[in-house]
């Protein structure tokens, strides 16, 4: 096997022919690594060694099986490299139509370019007790499995492996049967490896659109939504995606972070007939996933309501309390920049006769705290940004911008490099506001675009019909996601509109002087990849006001 840029188009074309023709799996498979490829594979593994401390406890990964993207396969296995596993389950597609219906299982032992892999006879026996699953001893000749075995041998020597491939025509009812069977062999110390290549045979522009739709489904974390996608336009194995998401949700309570998304064009291939690659990693601790940071993507977070005045003033002036708040935020962001919704007005001097409870912040405290938190931009499109008139609103923006913090008023855009954030206020107040999201369509701005909107009802965390309809308006304008603030109570999940656009109704409070069960906060992680796709992930955060108050000395 030789891999290089000039062979990329041929690599993708041959894979397409294999899938379409149903080539007999007993024939030699040129997509499998041989002993001669050991040096190449080790080189890819060494090149992808992370520069950060990899967390233990990863419960699943999704990696490509085209060795063209061997670097991304290595990235996925590095993500799980600190885990100690008693079993590995590999799930992939049947490129060769060797499975007549449903799924096939194998637990043979194998010699690979990077060492032996031990078969998991116990797991295979348990799975084959289900009459809907069949045995297929030649499964390692399927490159969805065989291409990954050397990486398993390298990273997890001695850990037993059971492999499963899904028939091309496996239906959702087959997926459910397989999920029930897998439930009997999944333990807390199991690693689930999903072997999947994504959008197939599409021009680059259409591939990006398909990847965005897939990323939205992964972000929402709803296994049943996988059935809304198309095989092979979105991926080569909907069944594998469904099983991974189902196992992670039902058995590990784990969340996904997509840590890579590339197209075969990246490796020198055609722009008209492409394959996409993604790498996902699953972990039950959302903060642990924040550590995964790579140079081929931009990572940032959007936060909810932010106020440094009122009852937060003495807390932020206390060094111990401030340190506790900063540490809690750093645990969730791992140092990535933040965008937040600034609820109020910043002034250089104290305002006389200000009402009790006014959303006022002093510039010294506000600017210093925003910098320490890593806030690079704030939305000032809300029902409090004009509480002290137009001049005070203008002064707030000026103070922030003079100190290197972008302030984004209603209908304006923050250019954050890899993406653009549009701030909108949909609530009637003393400041400008809009009736809907159609205003976004009038903006001349390069994608990807995220709408950061002030809307909804206070102390709620579930979107109403009105908000869902507004999200679908934004879908008409090429928006990648809609993110809401104002309600003070954070949503518990990323949702999909009728048109499949991901949105978060509310991020709740970021740093705000409220307590109780009817307030909470979350951050939205956005990973923007080189091809302009965006992966989303919701990260709950503690009540920073309560935390700071408890830390005061």
PDB file of N, CA and C in Angstrom, residues 224-319:
ATOM      1  N   UNK A 224     -32.110   8.663  17.289  1.00  0.00           N
ATOM      2  CA  UNK A 224     -33.169   8.491  16.296  1.00  0.00           C
ATOM      3  C   UNK A 224     -33.042   9.486  15.141  1.00  0.00           C
ATOM      4  N   UNK A 225     -32.361  10.620  15.381  1.00  0.00           N
ATOM      5  CA  UNK A 225     -32.209  11.622  14.319  1.00  0.00           C
ATOM      6  C   UNK A 225     -31.275  11.129  13.219  1.00  0.00           C
ATOM      7  N   UNK A 226     -30.494  10.079  13.493  1.00  0.00           N
ATOM      8  CA  UNK A 226     -29.594   9.536  12.471  1.00  0.00           C
ATOM      9  C   UNK A 226     -30.397   9.065  11.264  1.00  0.00           C
ATOM     10  N   UNK A 227     -31.608   8.577  11.493  1.00  0.00           N
ATOM     11  CA  UNK A 227     -32.439   8.072  10.399  1.00  0.00           C
ATOM     12  C   UNK A 227     -32.848   9.171   9.427  1.00  0.00           C
ATOM     13  N   UNK A 228     -32.710  10.448   9.832  1.00  0.00           N
ATOM     14  CA  UNK A 228     -33.045  11.554   8.926  1.00  0.00           C
ATOM     15  C   UNK A 228     -31.937  11.811   7.910  1.00  0.00           C
ATOM     16  N   UNK A 229     -30.776  11.192   8.122  1.00  0.00           N
ATOM     17  CA  UNK A 229     -29.641  11.371   7.217  1.00  0.00           C
ATOM     18  C   UNK A 229     -29.679  10.319   6.114  1.00  0.00           C
ATOM     19  N   UNK A 230     -28.810  10.509   5.123  1.00  0.00           N
ATOM     20  CA  UNK A 230     -28.814   9.654   3.939  1.00  0.00           C
ATOM     21  C   UNK A 230     -27.493   8.915   3.801  1.00  0.00           C
ATOM     22  N   UNK A 231     -27.576   7.672   3.395  1.00  0.00           N
ATOM     23  CA  UNK A 231     -26.398   6.849   3.142  1.00  0.00           C
ATOM     24  C   UNK A 231     -26.317   6.592   1.634  1.00  0.00           C
ATOM     25  N   UNK A 232     -25.251   7.016   0.959  1.00  0.00           N
ATOM     26  CA  UNK A 232     -23.937   7.417   1.468  1.00  0.00           C
ATOM     27  C   UNK A 232     -23.679   8.927   1.462  1.00  0.00           C
ATOM     28  N   UNK A 233     -24.708   9.761   1.171  1.00  0.00           N
ATOM     29  CA  UNK A 233     -24.452  11.203   1.085  1.00  0.00           C
ATOM     30  C   UNK A 233     -23.863  11.753   2.378  1.00  0.00           C
ATOM     31  N   UNK A 234     -24.382  11.299   3.515  1.00  0.00           N
ATOM     32  CA  UNK A 234     -23.903  11.801   4.800  1.00  0.00           C
ATOM     33  C   UNK A 234     -22.799  10.931   5.395  1.00  0.00           C
ATOM     34  N   UNK A 235     -22.887   9.628   5.187  1.00  0.00           N
ATOM     35  CA  UNK A 235     -21.864   8.716   5.727  1.00  0.00           C
ATOM     36  C   UNK A 235     -22.077   7.338   5.125  1.00  0.00           C
ATOM     37  N   UNK A 236     -21.108   6.453   5.319  1.00  0.00           N
ATOM     38  CA  UNK A 236     -21.212   5.118   4.730  1.00  0.00           C
ATOM     39  C   UNK A 236     -21.860   4.098   5.649  1.00  0.00           C
ATOM     40  N   UNK A 237     -22.196   4.473   6.878  1.00  0.00           N
ATOM     41  CA  UNK A 237     -22.816   3.519   7.812  1.00  0.00           C
ATOM     42  C   UNK A 237     -23.665   4.268   8.831  1.00  0.00           C
ATOM     43  N   UNK A 238     -24.917   4.532   8.470  1.00  0.00           N
ATOM     44  CA  UNK A 238     -25.828   5.143   9.439  1.00  0.00           C
ATOM     45  C   UNK A 238     -25.974   4.247  10.665  1.00  0.00           C
ATOM     46  N   UNK A 239     -25.946   2.932  10.436  1.00  0.00           N
ATOM     47  CA  UNK A 239     -26.102   1.989  11.547  1.00  0.00           C
ATOM     48  C   UNK A 239     -25.005   2.164  12.589  1.00  0.00           C
ATOM     49  N   UNK A 240     -23.753   2.332  12.142  1.00  0.00           N
ATOM     50  CA  UNK A 240     -22.642   2.497  13.077  1.00  0.00           C
ATOM     51  C   UNK A 240     -22.809   3.780  13.889  1.00  0.00           C
ATOM     52  N   UNK A 241     -23.241   4.857  13.230  1.00  0.00           N
ATOM     53  CA  UNK A 241     -23.462   6.123  13.926  1.00  0.00           C
ATOM     54  C   UNK A 241     -24.555   5.961  14.980  1.00  0.00           C
ATOM     55  N   UNK A 242     -25.641   5.312  14.598  1.00  0.00           N
ATOM     56  CA  UNK A 242     -26.753   5.095  15.535  1.00  0.00           C
ATOM     57  C   UNK A 242     -26.300   4.282  16.741  1.00  0.00           C
ATOM     58  N   UNK A 243     -25.577   3.191  16.488  1.00  0.00           N
ATOM     59  CA  UNK A 243     -25.154   2.330  17.595  1.00  0.00           C
ATOM     60  C   UNK A 243     -24.195   3.054  18.526  1.00  0.00           C
ATOM     61  N   UNK A 244     -23.265   3.817  17.967  1.00  0.00           N
ATOM     62  CA  UNK A 244     -22.345   4.574  18.822  1.00  0.00           C
ATOM     63  C   UNK A 244     -23.120   5.550  19.701  1.00  0.00           C
ATOM     64  N   UNK A 245     -23.998   6.327  19.108  1.00  0.00           N
ATOM     65  CA  UNK A 245     -24.737   7.327  19.874  1.00  0.00           C
ATOM     66  C   UNK A 245     -25.641   6.676  20.907  1.00  0.00           C
ATOM     67  N   UNK A 246     -26.231   5.540  20.556  1.00  0.00           N
ATOM     68  CA  UNK A 246     -27.107   4.843  21.496  1.00  0.00           C
ATOM     69  C   UNK A 246     -26.314   4.287  22.673  1.00  0.00           C
ATOM     70  N   UNK A 247     -25.172   3.641  22.391  1.00  0.00           N
ATOM     71  CA  UNK A 247     -24.344   3.104  23.482  1.00  0.00           C
ATOM     72  C   UNK A 247     -23.885   4.220  24.413  1.00  0.00           C
ATOM     73  N   UNK A 248     -23.443   5.311  23.838  1.00  0.00           N
ATOM     74  CA  UNK A 248     -22.905   6.401  24.656  1.00  0.00           C
ATOM     75  C   UNK A 248     -23.983   7.041  25.513  1.00  0.00           C
ATOM     76  N   UNK A 249     -25.154   7.168  24.965  1.00  0.00           N
ATOM     77  CA  UNK A 249     -26.242   7.802  25.712  1.00  0.00           C
ATOM     78  C   UNK A 249     -26.799   6.869  26.791  1.00  0.00           C
ATOM     79  N   UNK A 250     -27.021   5.610  26.439  1.00  0.00           N
ATOM     80  CA  UNK A 250     -27.703   4.695  27.349  1.00  0.00           C
ATOM     81  C   UNK A 250     -26.789   4.103  28.415  1.00  0.00           C
ATOM     82  N   UNK A 251     -25.511   3.900  28.101  1.00  0.00           N
ATOM     83  CA  UNK A 251     -24.635   3.165  29.004  1.00  0.00           C
ATOM     84  C   UNK A 251     -23.550   4.017  29.665  1.00  0.00           C
ATOM     85  N   UNK A 252     -23.147   5.081  28.985  1.00  0.00           N
ATOM     86  CA  UNK A 252     -22.047   5.883  29.520  1.00  0.00           C
ATOM     87  C   UNK A 252     -22.467   7.305  29.898  1.00  0.00           C
ATOM     88  N   UNK A 253     -23.656   7.712  29.469  1.00  0.00           N
ATOM     89  CA  UNK A 253     -24.118   9.092  29.686  1.00  0.00           C
ATOM     90  C   UNK A 253     -23.051  10.074  29.196  1.00  0.00           C
ATOM     91  N   UNK A 254     -22.500   9.745  28.028  1.00  0.00           N
ATOM     92  CA  UNK A 254     -21.357  10.490  27.501  1.00  0.00           C
ATOM     93  C   UNK A 254     -21.783  11.446  26.402  1.00  0.00           C
ATOM     94  N   UNK A 255     -20.986  12.473  26.247  1.00  0.00           N
ATOM     95  CA  UNK A 255     -21.201  13.511  25.249  1.00  0.00           C
ATOM     96  C   UNK A 255     -20.113  13.410  24.186  1.00  0.00           C
ATOM     97  N   UNK A 256     -20.426  13.852  22.976  1.00  0.00           N
ATOM     98  CA  UNK A 256     -19.453  13.802  21.875  1.00  0.00           C
ATOM     99  C   UNK A 256     -18.813  15.154  21.649  1.00  0.00           C
ATOM    100  N   UNK A 257     -17.517  15.139  21.375  1.00  0.00           N
ATOM    101  CA  UNK A 257     -16.807  16.297  20.832  1.00  0.00           C
ATOM    102  C   UNK A 257     -16.225  15.866  19.495  1.00  0.00           C
ATOM    103  N   UNK A 258     -16.577  16.565  18.435  1.00  0.00           N
ATOM    104  CA  UNK A 258     -15.995  16.274  17.128  1.00  0.00           C
ATOM    105  C   UNK A 258     -14.682  17.049  17.050  1.00  0.00           C
ATOM    106  N   UNK A 259     -13.577  16.321  16.906  1.00  0.00           N
ATOM    107  CA  UNK A 259     -12.262  16.953  16.990  1.00  0.00           C
ATOM    108  C   UNK A 259     -11.549  17.019  15.640  1.00  0.00           C
ATOM    109  N   UNK A 260     -12.239  16.615  14.576  1.00  0.00           N
ATOM    110  CA  UNK A 260     -11.679  16.774  13.229  1.00  0.00           C
ATOM    111  C   UNK A 260     -12.800  16.650  12.216  1.00  0.00           C
ATOM    112  N   UNK A 261     -12.717  17.432  11.155  1.00  0.00           N
ATOM    113  CA  UNK A 261     -13.600  17.299  10.001  1.00  0.00           C
ATOM    114  C   UNK A 261     -12.841  17.810   8.778  1.00  0.00           C
ATOM    115  N   UNK A 262     -12.480  16.875   7.911  1.00  0.00           N
ATOM    116  CA  UNK A 262     -11.766  17.210   6.681  1.00  0.00           C
ATOM    117  C   UNK A 262     -12.438  16.546   5.499  1.00  0.00           C
ATOM    118  N   UNK A 263     -12.029  16.991   4.312  1.00  0.00           N
ATOM    119  CA  UNK A 263     -12.490  16.403   3.068  1.00  0.00           C
ATOM    120  C   UNK A 263     -11.286  15.805   2.353  1.00  0.00           C
ATOM    121  N   UNK A 264     -11.496  14.784   1.520  1.00  0.00           N
ATOM    122  CA  UNK A 264     -10.388  14.164   0.791  1.00  0.00           C
ATOM    123  C   UNK A 264      -9.626  15.170  -0.061  1.00  0.00           C
ATOM    124  N   UNK A 265     -10.266  16.265  -0.394  1.00  0.00           N
ATOM    125  CA  UNK A 265      -9.580  17.353  -1.111  1.00  0.00           C
ATOM    126  C   UNK A 265      -8.348  17.821  -0.335  1.00  0.00           C
ATOM    127  N   UNK A 266      -8.415  17.756   0.991  1.00  0.00           N
ATOM    128  CA  UNK A 266      -7.317  18.189   1.852  1.00  0.00           C
ATOM    129  C   UNK A 266      -6.043  17.393   1.557  1.00  0.00           C
ATOM    130  N   UNK A 267      -6.236  16.157   1.106  1.00  0.00           N
ATOM    131  CA  UNK A 267      -5.101  15.285   0.835  1.00  0.00           C
ATOM    132  C   UNK A 267      -4.707  15.281  -0.644  1.00  0.00           C
ATOM    133  N   UNK A 268      -5.240  16.224  -1.401  1.00  0.00           N
ATOM    134  CA  UNK A 268      -4.852  16.359  -2.800  1.00  0.00           C
ATOM    135  C   UNK A 268      -5.820  15.768  -3.793  1.00  0.00           C
ATOM    136  N   UNK A 269      -6.992  15.371  -3.371  1.00  0.00           N
ATOM    137  CA  UNK A 269      -7.950  14.728  -4.246  1.00  0.00           C
ATOM    138  C   UNK A 269      -8.789  15.692  -5.054  1.00  0.00           C
ATOM    139  N   UNK A 270      -9.689  15.126  -5.834  1.00  0.00           N
ATOM    140  CA  UNK A 270     -10.596  15.888  -6.680  1.00  0.00           C
ATOM    141  C   UNK A 270     -11.533  16.742  -5.832  1.00  0.00           C
ATOM    142  N   UNK A 271     -12.010  17.839  -6.405  1.00  0.00           N
ATOM    143  CA  UNK A 271     -12.996  18.687  -5.722  1.00  0.00           C
ATOM    144  C   UNK A 271     -14.419  18.331  -6.138  1.00  0.00           C
ATOM    145  N   UNK A 272     -14.571  17.404  -7.084  1.00  0.00           N
ATOM    146  CA  UNK A 272     -15.896  17.094  -7.612  1.00  0.00           C
ATOM    147  C   UNK A 272     -16.446  15.756  -7.137  1.00  0.00           C
ATOM    148  N   UNK A 273     -15.610  14.877  -6.621  1.00  0.00           N
ATOM    149  CA  UNK A 273     -16.043  13.556  -6.158  1.00  0.00           C
ATOM    150  C   UNK A 273     -15.232  13.234  -4.903  1.00  0.00           C
ATOM    151  N   UNK A 274     -15.799  13.536  -3.754  1.00  0.00           N
ATOM    152  CA  UNK A 274     -15.009  13.570  -2.525  1.00  0.00           C
ATOM    153  C   UNK A 274     -15.558  12.628  -1.450  1.00  0.00           C
ATOM    154  N   UNK A 275     -14.765  12.454  -0.428  1.00  0.00           N
ATOM    155  CA  UNK A 275     -15.168  11.769   0.805  1.00  0.00           C
ATOM    156  C   UNK A 275     -14.787  12.679   1.974  1.00  0.00           C
ATOM    157  N   UNK A 276     -15.648  12.717   2.977  1.00  0.00           N
ATOM    158  CA  UNK A 276     -15.352  13.512   4.173  1.00  0.00           C
ATOM    159  C   UNK A 276     -14.922  12.605   5.314  1.00  0.00           C
ATOM    160  N   UNK A 277     -14.143  13.173   6.220  1.00  0.00           N
ATOM    161  CA  UNK A 277     -13.642  12.438   7.386  1.00  0.00           C
ATOM    162  C   UNK A 277     -13.952  13.234   8.657  1.00  0.00           C
ATOM    163  N   UNK A 278     -14.382  12.525   9.677  1.00  0.00           N
ATOM    164  CA  UNK A 278     -14.601  13.133  10.988  1.00  0.00           C
ATOM    165  C   UNK A 278     -13.968  12.251  12.057  1.00  0.00           C
ATOM    166  N   UNK A 279     -13.575  12.889  13.145  1.00  0.00           N
ATOM    167  CA  UNK A 279     -13.128  12.181  14.339  1.00  0.00           C
ATOM    168  C   UNK A 279     -13.941  12.706  15.512  1.00  0.00           C
ATOM    169  N   UNK A 280     -14.571  11.790  16.240  1.00  0.00           N
ATOM    170  CA  UNK A 280     -15.335  12.162  17.432  1.00  0.00           C
ATOM    171  C   UNK A 280     -14.778  11.431  18.636  1.00  0.00           C
ATOM    172  N   UNK A 281     -14.920  12.046  19.790  1.00  0.00           N
ATOM    173  CA  UNK A 281     -14.505  11.412  21.044  1.00  0.00           C
ATOM    174  C   UNK A 281     -15.621  11.611  22.059  1.00  0.00           C
ATOM    175  N   UNK A 282     -15.901  10.563  22.836  1.00  0.00           N
ATOM    176  CA  UNK A 282     -17.008  10.582  23.802  1.00  0.00           C
ATOM    177  C   UNK A 282     -16.457  10.462  25.221  1.00  0.00           C
ATOM    178  N   UNK A 283     -17.048  11.255  26.106  1.00  0.00           N
ATOM    179  CA  UNK A 283     -16.624  11.236  27.514  1.00  0.00           C
ATOM    180  C   UNK A 283     -17.812  11.673  28.368  1.00  0.00           C
ATOM    181  N   UNK A 284     -18.003  11.064  29.545  1.00  0.00           N
ATOM    182  CA  UNK A 284     -19.122  11.475  30.406  1.00  0.00           C
ATOM    183  C   UNK A 284     -18.920  12.817  31.095  1.00  0.00           C
ATOM    184  N   UNK A 285     -17.699  13.331  31.089  1.00  0.00           N
ATOM    185  CA  UNK A 285     -17.421  14.624  31.719  1.00  0.00           C
ATOM    186  C   UNK A 285     -17.216  15.682  30.641  1.00  0.00           C
ATOM    187  N   UNK A 286     -18.156  16.603  30.452  1.00  0.00           N
ATOM    188  CA  UNK A 286     -18.016  17.608  29.385  1.00  0.00           C
ATOM    189  C   UNK A 286     -16.755  18.451  29.512  1.00  0.00           C
ATOM    190  N   UNK A 287     -16.329  18.726  30.749  1.00  0.00           N
ATOM    191  CA  UNK A 287     -15.116  19.531  30.942  1.00  0.00           C
ATOM    192  C   UNK A 287     -13.881  18.811  30.400  1.00  0.00           C
ATOM    193  N   UNK A 288     -13.844  17.489  30.523  1.00  0.00           N
ATOM    194  CA  UNK A 288     -12.696  16.733  30.024  1.00  0.00           C
ATOM    195  C   UNK A 288     -12.550  16.899  28.522  1.00  0.00           C
ATOM    196  N   UNK A 289     -13.655  16.983  27.814  1.00  0.00           N
ATOM    197  CA  UNK A 289     -13.605  17.121  26.357  1.00  0.00           C
ATOM    198  C   UNK A 289     -13.070  18.481  25.920  1.00  0.00           C
ATOM    199  N   UNK A 290     -13.119  19.458  26.813  1.00  0.00           N
ATOM    200  CA  UNK A 290     -12.602  20.786  26.461  1.00  0.00           C
ATOM    201  C   UNK A 290     -11.096  20.784  26.259  1.00  0.00           C
ATOM    202  N   UNK A 291     -10.416  19.781  26.779  1.00  0.00           N
ATOM    203  CA  UNK A 291      -8.951  19.744  26.664  1.00  0.00           C
ATOM    204  C   UNK A 291      -8.485  19.479  25.241  1.00  0.00           C
ATOM    205  N   UNK A 292      -9.335  18.873  24.434  1.00  0.00           N
ATOM    206  CA  UNK A 292      -8.905  18.472  23.089  1.00  0.00           C
ATOM    207  C   UNK A 292      -8.806  19.709  22.196  1.00  0.00           C
ATOM    208  N   UNK A 293      -7.586  20.132  21.951  1.00  0.00           N
ATOM    209  CA  UNK A 293      -7.317  21.360  21.206  1.00  0.00           C
ATOM    210  C   UNK A 293      -6.276  21.063  20.131  1.00  0.00           C
ATOM    211  N   UNK A 294      -6.578  21.490  18.889  1.00  0.00           N
ATOM    212  CA  UNK A 294      -5.715  21.169  17.757  1.00  0.00           C
ATOM    213  C   UNK A 294      -5.495  22.401  16.884  1.00  0.00           C
ATOM    214  N   UNK A 295      -4.385  22.397  16.180  1.00  0.00           N
ATOM    215  CA  UNK A 295      -4.008  23.550  15.376  1.00  0.00           C
ATOM    216  C   UNK A 295      -4.765  23.694  14.079  1.00  0.00           C
ATOM    217  N   UNK A 296      -5.527  22.671  13.669  1.00  0.00           N
ATOM    218  CA  UNK A 296      -6.238  22.758  12.391  1.00  0.00           C
ATOM    219  C   UNK A 296      -7.691  23.195  12.568  1.00  0.00           C
ATOM    220  N   UNK A 297      -7.982  23.803  13.702  1.00  0.00           N
ATOM    221  CA  UNK A 297      -9.349  24.274  13.981  1.00  0.00           C
ATOM    222  C   UNK A 297      -9.311  25.421  14.963  1.00  0.00           C
ATOM    223  N   UNK A 298     -10.374  26.225  14.968  1.00  0.00           N
ATOM    224  CA  UNK A 298     -10.515  27.294  15.964  1.00  0.00           C
ATOM    225  C   UNK A 298     -11.592  26.875  16.942  1.00  0.00           C
ATOM    226  N   UNK A 299     -11.288  26.978  18.225  1.00  0.00           N
ATOM    227  CA  UNK A 299     -12.243  26.613  19.262  1.00  0.00           C
ATOM    228  C   UNK A 299     -12.576  27.836  20.104  1.00  0.00           C
ATOM    229  N   UNK A 300     -13.859  28.101  20.289  1.00  0.00           N
ATOM    230  CA  UNK A 300     -14.285  29.201  21.158  1.00  0.00           C
ATOM    231  C   UNK A 300     -15.594  28.814  21.832  1.00  0.00           C
ATOM    232  N   UNK A 301     -15.976  29.600  22.822  1.00  0.00           N
ATOM    233  CA  UNK A 301     -17.193  29.334  23.580  1.00  0.00           C
ATOM    234  C   UNK A 301     -18.085  30.561  23.586  1.00  0.00           C
ATOM    235  N   UNK A 302     -19.385  30.331  23.544  1.00  0.00           N
ATOM    236  CA  UNK A 302     -20.368  31.396  23.755  1.00  0.00           C
ATOM    237  C   UNK A 302     -20.992  31.168  25.123  1.00  0.00           C
ATOM    238  N   UNK A 303     -21.083  32.247  25.897  1.00  0.00           N
ATOM    239  CA  UNK A 303     -21.619  32.177  27.260  1.00  0.00           C
ATOM    240  C   UNK A 303     -22.877  33.031  27.361  1.00  0.00           C
ATOM    241  N   UNK A 304     -23.621  32.828  28.422  1.00  0.00           N
ATOM    242  CA  UNK A 304     -24.876  33.539  28.625  1.00  0.00           C
ATOM    243  C   UNK A 304     -24.695  34.899  29.271  1.00  0.00           C
ATOM    244  N   UNK A 305     -25.608  35.238  30.173  1.00  0.00           N
ATOM    245  CA  UNK A 305     -25.699  36.589  30.726  1.00  0.00           C
ATOM    246  C   UNK A 305     -24.527  36.885  31.662  1.00  0.00           C
ATOM    247  N   UNK A 306     -23.960  38.071  31.476  1.00  0.00           N
ATOM    248  CA  UNK A 306     -22.763  38.489  32.206  1.00  0.00           C
ATOM    249  C   UNK A 306     -22.990  39.865  32.804  1.00  0.00           C
ATOM    250  N   UNK A 307     -22.753  39.977  34.108  1.00  0.00           N
ATOM    251  CA  UNK A 307     -22.867  41.236  34.836  1.00  0.00           C
ATOM    252  C   UNK A 307     -21.788  41.244  35.907  1.00  0.00           C
ATOM    253  N   UNK A 308     -21.013  42.311  35.977  1.00  0.00           N
ATOM    254  CA  UNK A 308     -19.968  42.387  37.005  1.00  0.00           C
ATOM    255  C   UNK A 308     -20.323  43.353  38.124  1.00  0.00           C
ATOM    256  N   UNK A 309     -21.486  43.990  38.033  1.00  0.00           N
ATOM    257  CA  UNK A 309     -21.884  44.968  39.044  1.00  0.00           C
ATOM    258  C   UNK A 309     -22.787  44.376  40.111  1.00  0.00           C
ATOM    259  N   UNK A 310     -23.514  45.282  40.787  1.00  0.00           N
ATOM    260  CA  UNK A 310     -24.451  44.933  41.847  1.00  0.00           C
ATOM    261  C   UNK A 310     -23.791  44.061  42.922  1.00  0.00           C
ATOM    262  N   UNK A 311     -24.385  42.913  43.241  1.00  0.00           N
ATOM    263  CA  UNK A 311     -23.886  42.082  44.330  1.00  0.00           C
ATOM    264  C   UNK A 311     -22.618  41.324  43.968  1.00  0.00           C
ATOM    265  N   UNK A 312     -22.221  41.391  42.710  1.00  0.00           N
ATOM    266  CA  UNK A 312     -20.975  40.743  42.318  1.00  0.00           C
ATOM    267  C   UNK A 312     -19.750  41.610  42.598  1.00  0.00           C
ATOM    268  N   UNK A 313     -19.941  42.894  42.790  1.00  0.00           N
ATOM    269  CA  UNK A 313     -18.811  43.802  43.012  1.00  0.00           C
ATOM    270  C   UNK A 313     -17.905  43.337  44.151  1.00  0.00           C
ATOM    271  N   UNK A 314     -18.441  43.094  45.360  1.00  0.00           N
ATOM    272  CA  UNK A 314     -17.539  42.676  46.453  1.00  0.00           C
ATOM    273  C   UNK A 314     -16.939  41.299  46.226  1.00  0.00           C
ATOM    274  N   UNK A 315     -17.647  40.418  45.554  1.00  0.00           N
ATOM    275  CA  UNK A 315     -17.115  39.077  45.284  1.00  0.00           C
ATOM    276  C   UNK A 315     -15.921  39.164  44.347  1.00  0.00           C
ATOM    277  N   UNK A 316     -16.049  39.951  43.283  1.00  0.00           N
ATOM    278  CA  UNK A 316     -14.972  40.081  42.300  1.00  0.00           C
ATOM    279  C   UNK A 316     -13.790  40.863  42.851  1.00  0.00           C
ATOM    280  N   UNK A 317     -14.011  41.613  43.931  1.00  0.00           N
ATOM    281  CA  UNK A 317     -12.915  42.335  44.573  1.00  0.00           C
ATOM    282  C   UNK A 317     -12.140  41.460  45.553  1.00  0.00           C
ATOM    283  N   UNK A 318     -12.682  40.289  45.848  1.00  0.00           N
ATOM    284  CA  UNK A 318     -12.041  39.355  46.767  1.00  0.00           C
ATOM    285  C   UNK A 318     -11.154  38.414  45.957  1.00  0.00           C
ATOM    286  N   UNK A 319      -9.862  38.399  46.235  1.00  0.00           N
ATOM    287  CA  UNK A 319      -8.912  37.634  45.426  1.00  0.00           C
ATOM    288  C   UNK A 319      -9.221  36.150  45.435  1.00  0.00           C
TER     289      UNK A 319
END
